[in-house]
CSV table of C-alpha atoms in Angstrom, one decimal:
chain,number,residue,atom,x,y,z
A,1,MET,CA,43.8,111.5,79.0
A,2,LYS,CA,43.0,109.6,82.2
A,3,ARG,CA,45.0,106.6,80.9
A,4,ASN,CA,48.0,108.8,80.3
A,5,LEU,CA,47.7,110.4,83.7
A,6,SER,CA,47.5,106.9,85.3
A,7,LEU,CA,50.6,105.8,83.5
A,8,LEU,CA,52.5,108.8,84.6
A,9,LEU,CA,51.5,108.2,88.2
A,10,VAL,CA,52.6,104.6,88.0
A,11,LEU,CA,56.0,105.5,86.5
A,12,THR,CA,56.5,108.2,89.2
A,13,PHE,CA,55.6,105.6,91.9
A,14,LEU,CA,58.0,103.1,90.5
A,15,ASN,CA,60.8,105.6,90.2
A,16,VAL,CA,60.4,106.9,93.7
A,17,PHE,CA,60.3,103.5,95.3
A,18,SER,CA,63.1,102.1,93.2
A,19,GLN,CA,65.5,104.5,94.8
A,20,THR,CA,67.5,103.8,97.9
A,21,LYS,CA,67.3,106.5,100.6
A,22,TYR,CA,69.5,107.1,103.6
A,23,GLU,CA,68.6,109.7,106.2
A,24,ILE,CA,71.7,111.5,107.5
A,25,LYS,CA,71.6,112.6,111.1
A,26,GLY,CA,74.0,113.5,113.8
A,27,PHE,CA,76.5,115.6,111.9
A,28,SER,CA,74.8,118.9,113.0
A,29,GLU,CA,72.3,120.1,115.6
A,30,LYS,CA,70.8,122.5,113.0
A,31,TYR,CA,70.7,120.4,109.8
A,32,ARG,CA,69.9,116.9,108.6
A,33,GLY,CA,70.5,115.3,105.3
A,34,LEU,CA,69.0,112.8,102.9
A,35,LEU,CA,71.0,110.7,100.5
A,36,THR,CA,69.1,109.2,97.6
A,37,ILE,CA,70.8,106.6,95.4
A,38,GLU,CA,69.3,105.8,92.0
A,39,LYS,CA,68.3,102.2,91.1
A,40,GLY,CA,71.1,100.1,89.6
A,41,TYR,CA,73.9,102.1,91.3
A,42,GLU,CA,73.6,100.6,94.8
A,43,LYS,CA,76.6,98.3,94.5
A,44,ASP,CA,78.8,100.6,92.3
A,45,VAL,CA,81.9,102.2,93.8
A,46,PHE,CA,80.7,105.5,92.4
A,47,LYS,CA,77.0,105.9,92.9
A,48,LYS,CA,74.6,108.2,91.1
A,49,GLY,CA,72.4,110.1,93.4
A,50,THR,CA,71.3,113.3,95.2
A,51,ILE,CA,72.3,114.8,98.5
A,52,ALA,CA,69.7,117.1,100.1
A,53,VAL,CA,70.2,119.2,103.2
A,54,PHE,CA,67.3,120.4,105.4
A,55,ASP,CA,66.9,122.8,108.3
A,56,SER,CA,64.1,122.4,110.7
A,57,LYS,CA,61.5,123.5,108.2
A,58,THR,CA,62.7,123.3,104.6
A,59,LYS,CA,65.1,121.9,102.1
A,60,VAL,CA,68.0,124.4,101.8
A,61,ILE,CA,70.5,122.6,99.5
A,62,GLU,CA,70.2,119.9,96.9
A,63,ILE,CA,73.1,118.5,94.9
A,64,HIS,CA,72.9,115.8,92.2
A,65,SER,CA,76.0,113.8,91.3
A,66,ASP,CA,77.0,110.9,89.0
A,67,GLU,CA,79.8,109.8,91.3
A,68,LEU,CA,79.2,109.7,95.1
A,69,THR,CA,81.2,107.6,97.5
A,70,PHE,CA,80.2,107.0,101.1
A,71,GLU,CA,80.5,104.5,104.0
A,72,LEU,CA,77.7,103.0,106.0
A,73,GLY,CA,78.0,102.4,109.7
A,74,LYS,CA,75.7,100.4,112.0
A,75,ASN,CA,72.0,100.4,111.2
A,76,GLU,CA,72.7,101.7,107.6
A,77,HIS,CA,74.0,105.0,109.1
A,78,VAL,CA,75.9,107.2,106.6
A,79,LYS,CA,79.2,108.2,108.1
A,80,THR,CA,80.0,112.0,108.0
A,81,ASN,CA,82.8,114.3,109.0
A,82,ILE,CA,85.5,111.9,107.8
A,83,LEU,CA,88.5,113.9,106.6
A,84,ASN,CA,91.7,111.9,106.2
A,85,LEU,CA,94.3,114.0,104.4
A,86,PRO,CA,95.8,114.3,102.0
A,87,TYR,CA,94.6,111.2,100.1
A,88,GLY,CA,92.6,109.3,102.7
A,89,LYS,CA,88.8,108.8,103.1
A,90,GLN,CA,86.6,111.8,102.9
A,91,SER,CA,82.8,111.7,103.6
A,92,ILE,CA,80.0,113.1,101.6
A,93,LEU,CA,79.3,115.7,104.4
A,94,ILE,CA,81.9,117.6,106.4
A,95,TYR,CA,80.5,120.0,109.0
A,96,LYS,CA,83.3,122.2,110.3
A,97,ASP,CA,84.4,125.8,110.7
A,98,PHE,CA,86.3,126.7,107.5
A,99,ASN,CA,86.6,130.5,107.8
A,100,PHE,CA,87.6,130.6,111.5
A,101,ASP,CA,84.6,132.7,112.7
A,102,GLY,CA,83.7,130.1,115.3
A,103,ILE,CA,80.6,128.9,113.4
A,104,LYS,CA,80.5,125.6,111.6
A,105,ASP,CA,80.2,125.5,107.8
A,106,LEU,CA,79.3,122.7,105.4
A,107,ALA,CA,81.1,120.8,102.7
A,108,ILE,CA,79.0,118.6,100.4
A,109,MET,CA,80.5,116.1,98.0
A,110,ASP,CA,79.5,116.8,94.4
A,111,GLY,CA,81.5,114.1,92.6
A,112,GLN,CA,85.1,113.2,91.9
A,113,PHE,CA,86.4,116.3,90.2
A,114,SER,CA,89.7,117.0,92.1
A,115,CYS,CA,93.1,115.7,91.1
A,116,TYR,CA,93.4,112.0,90.0
A,117,HIS,CA,89.6,111.6,90.1
A,118,GLY,CA,89.5,112.4,93.7
A,119,PRO,CA,86.5,113.7,95.8
A,120,SER,CA,85.4,117.2,95.2
A,121,PHE,CA,83.1,119.4,97.3
A,122,ARG,CA,80.9,122.5,97.3
A,123,ILE,CA,81.5,124.7,100.3
A,124,TYR,CA,78.7,126.6,102.1
A,125,LEU,CA,79.6,129.1,104.8
A,126,GLU,CA,77.2,129.8,107.6
A,127,ILE,CA,76.7,133.6,107.2
A,128,ASN,CA,73.9,135.5,108.9
A,129,ASN,CA,72.4,132.2,110.2
A,130,LYS,CA,72.2,130.9,106.6
A,131,LEU,CA,74.3,128.5,104.5
A,132,THR,CA,75.7,130.5,101.7
A,133,PHE,CA,77.5,129.1,98.7
A,134,SER,CA,81.2,130.2,98.5
A,135,PRO,CA,82.8,130.0,95.0
A,136,LYS,CA,86.3,130.8,96.3
A,137,PHE,CA,86.2,128.1,99.1
A,138,THR,CA,84.7,125.7,96.6
A,139,GLN,CA,87.6,126.3,94.2
A,140,LEU,CA,90.0,125.1,96.9
A,141,ALA,CA,87.9,121.9,97.2
A,142,GLN,CA,87.8,121.3,93.4
A,143,GLU,CA,91.2,122.2,91.9
A,144,TYR,CA,93.5,120.5,94.3
A,145,CYS,CA,93.7,116.9,95.8
A,146,GLY,CA,90.4,116.4,97.6
A,147,MET,CA,89.3,118.5,100.5
A,148,PHE,CA,91.5,121.2,102.0
A,149,GLN,CA,92.9,121.1,105.5
A,150,THR,CA,92.3,123.8,108.2
A,151,ASN,CA,94.6,124.8,111.1
A,152,ASP,CA,92.7,126.3,113.9
A,153,LYS,CA,95.8,127.5,115.8
A,154,THR,CA,97.3,129.4,112.8
A,155,LYS,CA,94.0,130.1,111.2
A,156,THR,CA,95.3,129.0,107.9
A,157,ILE,CA,94.1,126.7,105.1
A,158,HIS,CA,96.3,124.2,103.4
A,159,THR,CA,96.0,122.4,100.0
A,160,ILE,CA,98.1,119.9,98.0
A,161,THR,CA,98.1,119.0,94.4
A,162,LYS,CA,100.4,116.9,92.2
A,163,SER,CA,101.2,115.7,88.7
A,164,GLY,CA,102.6,112.2,88.5
A,165,CYS,CA,105.4,111.3,90.8
A,166,CYS,CA,107.6,114.3,90.1
A,167,TRP,CA,105.6,117.5,90.7
A,168,HIS,CA,103.9,118.5,93.9
A,169,GLN,CA,102.5,121.8,95.1
A,170,TYR,CA,101.7,122.8,98.7
A,171,SER,CA,99.7,126.0,99.3
A,172,THR,CA,98.8,128.0,102.4
A,173,PHE,CA,95.9,130.5,102.5
A,174,LYS,CA,94.5,132.9,105.1
A,175,VAL,CA,90.9,134.0,105.2
A,176,VAL,CA,90.2,137.7,104.5
A,177,ASN,CA,86.5,138.8,104.5
A,178,ASN,CA,85.4,135.2,104.0
A,179,ILE,CA,87.7,134.7,101.0
A,180,PRO,CA,90.8,132.5,101.1
A,181,SER,CA,93.9,134.4,100.0
A,182,PRO,CA,97.2,132.7,99.2
A,183,THR,CA,100.2,133.5,101.5
A,184,LEU,CA,102.6,130.7,100.5
A,185,THR,CA,103.0,128.2,97.7
A,186,ILE,CA,105.8,125.7,97.5
A,187,GLU,CA,106.3,123.7,94.3
A,188,GLU,CA,108.7,120.7,94.2
A,189,ASP,CA,109.7,119.5,90.7
A,190,ALA,CA,111.8,116.3,90.2
A,191,GLY,CA,111.2,116.2,86.5
A,192,PHE,CA,114.9,116.6,85.7
A,193,ALA,CA,116.2,114.2,88.4
A,194,PRO,CA,118.8,114.0,89.9
A,195,PHE,CA,118.2,117.8,89.9
A,196,TYR,CA,115.4,118.9,92.1
A,197,ALA,CA,113.8,122.4,91.8
A,198,THR,CA,111.9,124.0,94.7
A,199,THR,CA,110.0,127.2,93.8
A,200,THR,CA,108.7,129.2,96.8
A,201,THR,CA,106.2,132.0,96.3
A,202,GLU,CA,105.2,134.3,99.1
A,203,TRP,CA,102.6,137.0,99.3
A,204,ASN,CA,102.8,140.1,101.4
A,205,GLY,CA,99.6,141.9,100.7
A,206,ASN,CA,99.5,142.4,96.9
A,207,LYS,CA,103.2,141.9,96.6
A,208,LYS,CA,104.4,138.5,95.4
A,209,ASN,CA,108.0,137.2,95.7
A,210,THR,CA,109.1,134.1,93.9
A,211,LYS,CA,112.4,132.2,94.4
A,212,THR,CA,113.6,129.0,92.9
A,213,THR,CA,116.4,126.8,94.3
A,214,ILE,CA,117.9,123.7,92.7
A,215,THR,CA,119.7,120.9,94.5
A,216,LEU,CA,121.5,117.8,93.2
A,217,ASP,CA,121.1,114.3,94.6
A,218,LEU,CA,124.6,112.7,94.2
A,219,GLU,CA,123.2,109.5,95.6
A,220,TYR,CA,120.6,109.2,92.9
A,221,ASP,CA,120.3,105.8,91.3
A,222,GLY,CA,122.3,105.7,88.0
A,223,LEU,CA,124.5,108.7,88.9
A,224,SER,CA,128.3,108.1,88.7
A,225,GLU,CA,130.5,110.9,90.0
A,226,ILE,CA,133.7,111.3,87.9
A,227,LEU,CA,135.4,114.3,89.5
A,228,SER,CA,134.6,116.9,92.1
A,229,PHE,CA,136.6,119.5,94.0
A,230,ASN,CA,136.1,122.8,95.9
A,231,LEU,CA,137.2,126.2,94.6
A,232,ILE,CA,139.7,128.1,96.8
A,233,LYS,CA,138.0,131.5,96.4
A,234,ASN,CA,134.4,130.7,97.5
A,235,GLN,CA,134.3,127.0,98.5
A,236,LYS,CA,131.8,126.2,95.8
A,237,ARG,CA,132.1,122.7,94.6
A,238,VAL,CA,132.7,121.6,90.9
A,239,VAL,CA,131.1,118.3,90.1
A,240,LEU,CA,131.4,116.2,87.0
A,241,PHE,CA,129.1,113.1,86.7
A,242,SER,CA,127.4,110.8,84.2
A,243,MET,CA,123.9,109.5,84.2
A,244,ASN,CA,123.3,105.8,83.4
A,245,GLY,CA,126.6,105.8,81.5
A,246,LEU,CA,125.0,107.9,78.8
A,247,ALA,CA,125.7,111.6,79.2
A,248,LEU,CA,128.2,113.8,81.0
A,249,ASN,CA,127.0,116.6,83.3
A,250,TYR,CA,128.6,119.5,85.1
A,251,ALA,CA,127.3,121.3,88.2
A,252,LEU,CA,128.6,124.1,90.4
A,253,ILE,CA,127.2,123.7,93.9
A,254,LYS,CA,127.2,126.5,96.6
A,255,PRO,CA,128.2,125.8,100.2
A,256,ASN,CA,124.5,125.7,101.1
A,257,ASP,CA,124.1,122.7,98.7
A,258,THR,CA,122.1,124.6,96.1
A,259,VAL,CA,123.1,124.5,92.5
A,260,GLU,CA,124.3,127.7,91.0
A,261,PHE,CA,124.9,126.5,87.5
A,262,SER,CA,124.6,123.3,85.6
A,263,PHE,CA,125.4,122.1,82.1
A,264,PRO,CA,123.7,121.0,79.9
A,265,ILE,CA,120.2,121.9,81.1
A,266,GLU,CA,118.7,119.6,78.4
A,267,MET,CA,120.7,117.0,76.6
A,268,MET,CA,119.0,117.8,73.3
A,269,GLU,CA,120.2,121.4,73.4
A,270,GLU,CA,122.4,122.3,70.4
A,271,GLY,CA,126.0,122.6,71.3
A,272,SER,CA,125.7,120.8,74.6
A,273,ASN,CA,128.8,118.7,74.1
A,274,PHE,CA,132.0,118.5,76.2
A,275,LYS,CA,135.4,118.4,74.5
A,276,LEU,CA,138.2,116.4,76.1
A,277,ASN,CA,141.8,117.2,75.2
A,278,LYS,CA,143.6,114.0,76.2
A,279,THR,CA,147.0,115.6,75.6
A,280,LYS,CA,146.5,118.7,77.8
A,281,ASN,CA,144.1,116.9,80.1
A,282,THR,CA,141.4,119.6,79.9
A,283,LEU,CA,137.6,119.4,79.5
A,284,THR,CA,135.9,122.3,77.7
A,285,PHE,CA,132.2,123.3,77.2
A,286,LYS,CA,130.4,126.4,76.2
A,287,ASN,CA,127.1,128.1,76.7
A,288,LYS,CA,125.8,131.4,75.2
A,289,ASN,CA,127.8,133.7,77.5
A,290,ALA,CA,131.0,131.9,78.4
A,291,THR,CA,133.5,129.1,77.8
A,292,TYR,CA,134.5,126.8,80.7
A,293,GLN,CA,137.7,124.7,80.8
A,294,ILE,CA,138.4,122.3,83.6
A,295,TYR,CA,142.1,121.6,83.9
A,296,GLN,CA,144.2,119.1,85.9
A,297,THR,CA,147.9,118.7,85.9
A,298,SER,CA,149.9,116.0,87.7
A,299,LYS,CA,153.5,115.5,88.7
A,300,GLU,CA,155.0,112.2,89.8
A,301,GLY,CA,151.5,110.6,89.9
A,302,LYS,CA,150.0,113.3,92.1
A,303,VAL,CA,147.7,116.2,91.1
A,304,ASN,CA,149.5,119.5,91.6
A,305,THR,CA,147.0,121.9,90.0
A,306,ILE,CA,143.3,121.7,89.4
A,307,GLY,CA,140.7,124.3,88.6
A,308,ILE,CA,138.4,125.8,86.0
A,309,LEU,CA,139.2,128.6,83.6
A,310,VAL,CA,136.2,130.7,82.7
A,311,THR,CA,136.3,133.1,79.7
A,312,ILE,CA,133.6,135.8,79.4
A,313,ASN,CA,133.8,138.5,76.8
A,314,GLY,CA,137.5,137.8,76.2
A,315,ARG,CA,138.4,138.0,79.8
A,316,ASN,CA,139.8,135.0,81.7
A,317,TYR,CA,139.1,134.0,85.3
A,318,ASP,CA,141.2,131.3,86.7
A,319,LEU,CA,139.3,129.6,89.5
A,320,LYS,CA,141.8,127.3,91.3
A,321,GLY,CA,140.7,124.3,93.2
A,322,VAL,CA,141.6,123.0,96.7
A,323,LEU,CA,143.9,120.0,96.2
A,324,ASN,CA,142.9,118.0,99.3
A,325,SER,CA,139.2,118.3,98.3
A,326,ILE,CA,139.6,116.3,95.1
A,327,GLU,CA,137.5,113.2,94.6
A,328,GLY,CA,137.9,111.3,91.4
A,329,ASP,CA,140.2,112.1,88.4
A,330,LEU,CA,139.7,114.0,85.1
A,331,GLU,CA,141.8,111.4,83.4
A,332,THR,CA,139.0,108.9,84.0
A,333,LEU,CA,137.2,110.4,81.0
A,334,LYS,CA,139.9,109.1,78.6
A,335,ASP,CA,138.5,105.6,79.1
A,336,ILE,CA,134.8,106.4,79.0
A,337,LYS,CA,132.4,106.8,76.1
A,338,LEU,CA,129.5,109.2,76.6
A,339,ASN,CA,127.1,110.4,74.0
A,340,ASN,CA,128.0,114.1,74.6
A,341,LEU,CA,131.7,113.7,75.1
A,342,ILE,CA,134.1,114.4,72.2
A,343,SER,CA,137.7,113.5,72.4
A,344,GLU,CA,140.5,115.5,70.7
């Protein structure tokens, strides 16, 4: 029995003194910290260890993590309160007022659980002279890209998250009863470039309003504009273009540069072909609700009529184009081979 006890004491002694400890001071007048890195992880980028926070008397928080990152200053001093957003350096302790009550709160790194294996934090609000864990604030520091940003002037919180190169989300929150509540979210989606979708969601109390706008980048690499012209009635612009010499596309653009309608939405969609009548010089395409026919006539080498004939439920609407707004020529399609263009 004594032999087993002695062995246990030796193992405990070796374990304790094989760890690397860093005392963390200066980030708060009320609290101090202790960072303990386990043996074998000292030189790793992501270090296994424990962060403990003490008040003047006792340990109030202890968090273990398999992936801590930190920087050392002079005299092996652990740097704190580093918050470079959105993707910059973020320290293991951030002591700052998060809920705008004039009292500093505490963010403690617990690993790399935010987007793209970025730093994540647990948030403790200083409430009634005590650090209190906040699940809702912690959610903001776990499910987005790193730590959130606060704006003391507007008393708002801002987050960012992304997926690859083509989708970003920017959110704004206000604090109500120590809980962050969303007020604005903006999503930018470039997954169908050269079309770009921006979805804006706004909250007014419990009411939520969502609006999506789509724009078209005519300068996008690989885009070749074939024909475009304005409509007389509403100054909307008809645009025909190809992408990488493979597929034909149509877009109707409003005067405010947003896309009202485009075809086809997906190139694999059944019935998404264009039909070119070389004799009549017309281009026809259909969707579920309507038939569209772009027409162009010329006399003595000059275009004298251009427009688009729309047929909905057997009724025809002739939307004539402005002649001096024409760029390109419908006849160009006679000499182009595209995978969704059928010639008649």
